[in-house]
mmCIF file of N, CA and C in Angstrom:
data_model
loop_
_atom_site.group_PDB
_atom_site.id
_atom_site.type_symbol
_atom_site.label_atom_id
_atom_site.label_comp_id
_atom_site.label_asym_id
_atom_site.label_seq_id
_atom_site.Cartn_x
_atom_site.Cartn_y
_atom_site.Cartn_z
ATOM 1 N N HIS A 272 -10.737 -8.851 29.715
ATOM 2 C CA HIS A 272 -10.857 -8.930 28.271
ATOM 3 C C HIS A 272 -12.115 -8.215 27.792
ATOM 4 N N THR A 273 -12.171 -6.945 28.036
ATOM 5 C CA THR A 273 -13.300 -6.179 27.518
ATOM 6 C C THR A 273 -13.024 -5.793 26.075
ATOM 7 N N ARG A 274 -14.030 -5.369 25.392
ATOM 8 C CA ARG A 274 -13.870 -4.940 24.001
ATOM 9 C C ARG A 274 -13.667 -3.431 23.921
ATOM 10 N N GLU A 275 -13.352 -2.824 25.029
ATOM 11 C CA GLU A 275 -13.121 -1.384 25.059
ATOM 12 C C GLU A 275 -11.894 -1.040 24.221
ATOM 13 N N GLN A 276 -12.020 0.017 23.423
ATOM 14 C CA GLN A 276 -10.918 0.464 22.574
ATOM 15 C C GLN A 276 -10.767 1.977 22.731
ATOM 16 N N PRO A 277 -10.130 2.395 23.801
ATOM 17 C CA PRO A 277 -10.065 3.825 24.109
ATOM 18 C C PRO A 277 -9.025 4.618 23.325
ATOM 19 N N TYR A 278 -8.158 3.950 22.586
ATOM 20 C CA TYR A 278 -7.093 4.649 21.859
ATOM 21 C C TYR A 278 -7.503 4.798 20.393
ATOM 22 N N MET A 279 -7.741 6.044 19.964
ATOM 23 C CA MET A 279 -8.277 6.294 18.632
ATOM 24 C C MET A 279 -7.310 7.087 17.768
ATOM 25 N N CYS A 280 -7.193 6.659 16.526
ATOM 26 C CA CYS A 280 -6.400 7.384 15.543
ATOM 27 C C CYS A 280 -7.200 8.604 15.092
ATOM 28 N N LEU A 281 -6.607 9.767 15.167
ATOM 29 C CA LEU A 281 -7.306 10.994 14.809
ATOM 30 C C LEU A 281 -7.298 11.260 13.302
ATOM 31 N N LYS A 282 -6.617 10.415 12.545
ATOM 32 C CA LYS A 282 -6.607 10.580 11.080
ATOM 33 C C LYS A 282 -7.694 9.756 10.408
ATOM 34 N N CYS A 283 -7.960 8.557 10.919
ATOM 35 C CA CYS A 283 -8.951 7.689 10.263
ATOM 36 C C CYS A 283 -10.016 7.170 11.229
ATOM 37 N N TRP A 284 -9.915 7.513 12.476
ATOM 38 C CA TRP A 284 -10.888 7.179 13.526
ATOM 39 C C TRP A 284 -10.920 5.697 13.891
ATOM 40 N N LYS A 285 -9.913 4.939 13.505
ATOM 41 C CA LYS A 285 -9.828 3.541 13.911
ATOM 42 C C LYS A 285 -9.436 3.489 15.382
ATOM 43 N N SER A 286 -10.026 2.554 16.130
ATOM 44 C CA SER A 286 -9.781 2.458 17.573
ATOM 45 C C SER A 286 -9.005 1.197 17.923
ATOM 46 N N PHE A 287 -8.273 1.291 19.033
ATOM 47 C CA PHE A 287 -7.433 0.189 19.484
ATOM 48 C C PHE A 287 -7.563 0.016 20.989
ATOM 49 N N SER A 288 -7.362 -1.213 21.439
ATOM 50 C CA SER A 288 -7.429 -1.497 22.869
ATOM 51 C C SER A 288 -6.103 -1.225 23.562
ATOM 52 N N ASP A 289 -5.043 -1.145 22.787
ATOM 53 C CA ASP A 289 -3.701 -0.995 23.342
ATOM 54 C C ASP A 289 -3.013 0.216 22.708
ATOM 55 N N CYS A 290 -2.408 1.043 23.515
ATOM 56 C CA CYS A 290 -1.738 2.251 23.031
ATOM 57 C C CYS A 290 -0.607 1.914 22.059
ATOM 58 N N SER A 291 0.115 0.847 22.315
ATOM 59 C CA SER A 291 1.233 0.485 21.436
ATOM 60 C C SER A 291 0.738 0.121 20.037
ATOM 61 N N LYS A 292 -0.439 -0.491 19.940
ATOM 62 C CA LYS A 292 -1.005 -0.824 18.628
ATOM 63 C C LYS A 292 -1.409 0.437 17.878
ATOM 64 N N LEU A 293 -1.892 1.427 18.601
ATOM 65 C CA LEU A 293 -2.219 2.710 17.972
ATOM 66 C C LEU A 293 -0.960 3.355 17.406
ATOM 67 N N ILE A 294 0.116 3.327 18.157
ATOM 68 C CA ILE A 294 1.373 3.936 17.705
ATOM 69 C C ILE A 294 1.867 3.256 16.427
ATOM 70 N N ILE A 295 1.812 1.930 16.388
ATOM 71 C CA ILE A 295 2.211 1.197 15.182
ATOM 72 C C ILE A 295 1.299 1.578 14.016
ATOM 73 N N HIS A 296 0.008 1.644 14.266
ATOM 74 C CA HIS A 296 -0.952 2.016 13.225
ATOM 75 C C HIS A 296 -0.674 3.409 12.676
ATOM 76 N N GLN A 297 -0.361 4.343 13.533
ATOM 77 C CA GLN A 297 -0.156 5.728 13.106
ATOM 78 C C GLN A 297 1.021 5.865 12.145
ATOM 79 N N GLN A 298 1.937 4.926 12.186
ATOM 80 C CA GLN A 298 3.056 4.949 11.251
ATOM 81 C C GLN A 298 2.575 4.786 9.813
ATOM 82 N N LEU A 299 1.436 4.153 9.622
ATOM 83 C CA LEU A 299 0.874 3.999 8.280
ATOM 84 C C LEU A 299 0.553 5.347 7.652
ATOM 85 N N HIS A 300 0.162 6.297 8.476
ATOM 86 C CA HIS A 300 -0.251 7.601 7.973
ATOM 87 C C HIS A 300 0.931 8.486 7.577
ATOM 88 N N THR A 301 2.130 8.111 7.981
ATOM 89 C CA THR A 301 3.292 8.924 7.645
ATOM 90 C C THR A 301 3.964 8.458 6.356
ATOM 91 N N GLU A 302 3.652 7.243 5.907
ATOM 92 C CA GLU A 302 4.231 6.715 4.676
ATOM 93 C C GLU A 302 3.544 7.338 3.464
ATOM 94 N N GLU A 303 4.276 7.408 2.379
ATOM 95 C CA GLU A 303 3.675 7.853 1.126
ATOM 96 C C GLU A 303 2.633 6.824 0.693
ATOM 97 N N GLN A 304 1.500 7.294 0.240
ATOM 98 C CA GLN A 304 0.428 6.406 -0.197
ATOM 99 C C GLN A 304 -0.012 6.794 -1.611
ATOM 100 N N PRO A 305 0.741 6.331 -2.606
ATOM 101 C CA PRO A 305 0.480 6.763 -3.980
ATOM 102 C C PRO A 305 -0.690 6.061 -4.666
ATOM 103 N N TYR A 306 -1.214 4.989 -4.077
ATOM 104 C CA TYR A 306 -2.294 4.232 -4.711
ATOM 105 C C TYR A 306 -3.633 4.718 -4.171
ATOM 106 N N LYS A 307 -4.372 5.450 -4.999
ATOM 107 C CA LYS A 307 -5.626 6.080 -4.577
ATOM 108 C C LYS A 307 -6.817 5.314 -5.137
ATOM 109 N N CYS A 308 -7.829 5.150 -4.310
ATOM 110 C CA CYS A 308 -9.074 4.545 -4.760
ATOM 111 C C CYS A 308 -9.826 5.565 -5.611
ATOM 112 N N GLY A 309 -10.296 5.137 -6.768
ATOM 113 C CA GLY A 309 -11.035 6.026 -7.656
ATOM 114 C C GLY A 309 -12.469 6.265 -7.219
ATOM 115 N N GLU A 310 -12.961 5.472 -6.263
ATOM 116 C CA GLU A 310 -14.349 5.579 -5.815
ATOM 117 C C GLU A 310 -14.505 6.382 -4.524
ATOM 118 N N CYS A 311 -13.487 6.379 -3.693
ATOM 119 C CA CYS A 311 -13.570 7.096 -2.412
ATOM 120 C C CYS A 311 -12.215 7.755 -2.127
ATOM 121 N N ARG A 312 -12.038 8.277 -0.963
ATOM 122 C CA ARG A 312 -10.827 9.041 -0.639
ATOM 123 C C ARG A 312 -9.715 8.197 -0.024
ATOM 124 N N LYS A 313 -9.893 6.896 0.049
ATOM 125 C CA LYS A 313 -8.908 6.038 0.690
ATOM 126 C C LYS A 313 -7.674 5.878 -0.205
ATOM 127 N N SER A 314 -6.496 5.801 0.423
ATOM 128 C CA SER A 314 -5.258 5.603 -0.328
ATOM 129 C C SER A 314 -4.398 4.557 0.373
ATOM 130 N N PHE A 315 -3.442 4.023 -0.375
ATOM 131 C CA PHE A 315 -2.666 2.884 0.097
ATOM 132 C C PHE A 315 -1.194 3.038 -0.241
ATOM 133 N N SER A 316 -0.346 2.455 0.594
ATOM 134 C CA SER A 316 1.090 2.478 0.338
ATOM 135 C C SER A 316 1.507 1.312 -0.549
ATOM 136 N N ARG A 317 0.686 0.262 -0.626
ATOM 137 C CA ARG A 317 1.003 -0.922 -1.427
ATOM 138 C C ARG A 317 -0.072 -1.154 -2.479
ATOM 139 N N SER A 318 0.358 -1.477 -3.672
ATOM 140 C CA SER A 318 -0.608 -1.710 -4.749
ATOM 141 C C SER A 318 -1.477 -2.933 -4.461
ATOM 142 N N SER A 319 -0.917 -3.941 -3.800
ATOM 143 C CA SER A 319 -1.703 -5.145 -3.502
ATOM 144 C C SER A 319 -2.868 -4.825 -2.567
ATOM 145 N N ASN A 320 -2.645 -3.962 -1.591
ATOM 146 C CA ASN A 320 -3.732 -3.569 -0.693
ATOM 147 C C ASN A 320 -4.787 -2.766 -1.438
ATOM 148 N N HIS A 321 -4.337 -1.922 -2.354
ATOM 149 C CA HIS A 321 -5.259 -1.124 -3.161
ATOM 150 C C HIS A 321 -6.145 -2.031 -4.014
ATOM 151 N N LEU A 322 -5.545 -3.014 -4.678
ATOM 152 C CA LEU A 322 -6.306 -3.927 -5.528
ATOM 153 C C LEU A 322 -7.313 -4.739 -4.721
ATOM 154 N N THR A 323 -6.900 -5.213 -3.557
ATOM 155 C CA THR A 323 -7.810 -5.962 -2.695
ATOM 156 C C THR A 323 -8.961 -5.086 -2.230
ATOM 157 N N TYR A 324 -8.671 -3.852 -1.874
ATOM 158 C CA TYR A 324 -9.701 -2.939 -1.388
ATOM 159 C C TYR A 324 -10.740 -2.629 -2.462
ATOM 160 N N GLN A 325 -10.341 -2.572 -3.716
ATOM 161 C CA GLN A 325 -11.276 -2.242 -4.793
ATOM 162 C C GLN A 325 -12.452 -3.207 -4.851
ATOM 163 N N LEU A 326 -12.281 -4.411 -4.322
ATOM 164 C CA LEU A 326 -13.373 -5.382 -4.297
ATOM 165 C C LEU A 326 -14.535 -4.885 -3.447
ATOM 166 N N VAL A 327 -14.267 -4.001 -2.499
ATOM 167 C CA VAL A 327 -15.325 -3.413 -1.673
ATOM 168 C C VAL A 327 -16.328 -2.689 -2.557
ATOM 169 N N HIS A 328 -15.840 -1.989 -3.560
ATOM 170 C CA HIS A 328 -16.706 -1.193 -4.423
ATOM 171 C C HIS A 328 -17.326 -2.008 -5.556
ATOM 172 N N THR A 329 -16.612 -3.016 -6.047
ATOM 173 C CA THR A 329 -17.123 -3.791 -7.182
ATOM 174 C C THR A 329 -18.061 -4.901 -6.745
ATOM 175 N N GLY A 330 -17.920 -5.343 -5.490
ATOM 176 C CA GLY A 330 -18.732 -6.457 -5.005
ATOM 177 C C GLY A 330 -18.253 -7.803 -5.520
ATOM 178 N N GLU A 331 -17.153 -7.802 -6.252
ATOM 179 C CA GLU A 331 -16.613 -9.036 -6.811
ATOM 180 C C GLU A 331 -16.144 -9.959 -5.689
ATOM 181 N N LEU A 332 -16.449 -11.238 -5.835
ATOM 182 C CA LEU A 332 -16.009 -12.251 -4.878
ATOM 183 C C LEU A 332 -15.122 -13.246 -5.633
ATOM 184 N N PRO A 333 -13.812 -12.970 -5.714
ATOM 185 C CA PRO A 333 -12.932 -13.783 -6.555
ATOM 186 C C PRO A 333 -12.573 -15.148 -5.976
ATOM 187 N N TYR A 334 -12.967 -15.421 -4.737
ATOM 188 C CA TYR A 334 -12.595 -16.681 -4.104
ATOM 189 C C TYR A 334 -13.847 -17.483 -3.784
ATOM 190 N N GLN A 335 -13.743 -18.800 -3.879
ATOM 191 C CA GLN A 335 -14.850 -19.677 -3.545
ATOM 192 C C GLN A 335 -14.591 -20.339 -2.206
ATOM 193 N N CYS A 336 -15.665 -20.576 -1.464
ATOM 194 C CA CYS A 336 -15.546 -21.334 -0.218
ATOM 195 C C CYS A 336 -15.289 -22.794 -0.564
ATOM 196 N N LEU A 337 -14.527 -23.443 0.276
ATOM 197 C CA LEU A 337 -14.228 -24.864 0.043
ATOM 198 C C LEU A 337 -15.283 -25.739 0.641
#
């Protein structure tokens, strides 16, 4: 159980420990991604992921710890 991740996506540089996980991940890059972040170059296939990601730039914390 090492943390080695030798399988890297050449489109976004994300790394994986298992080749099969890389293959599944790479399918994301073939889908249409019409939702673009206005602050950076990242894009998304789902509007919900885009909206969640925007919190990275705004710093907004919409949820409270219990």
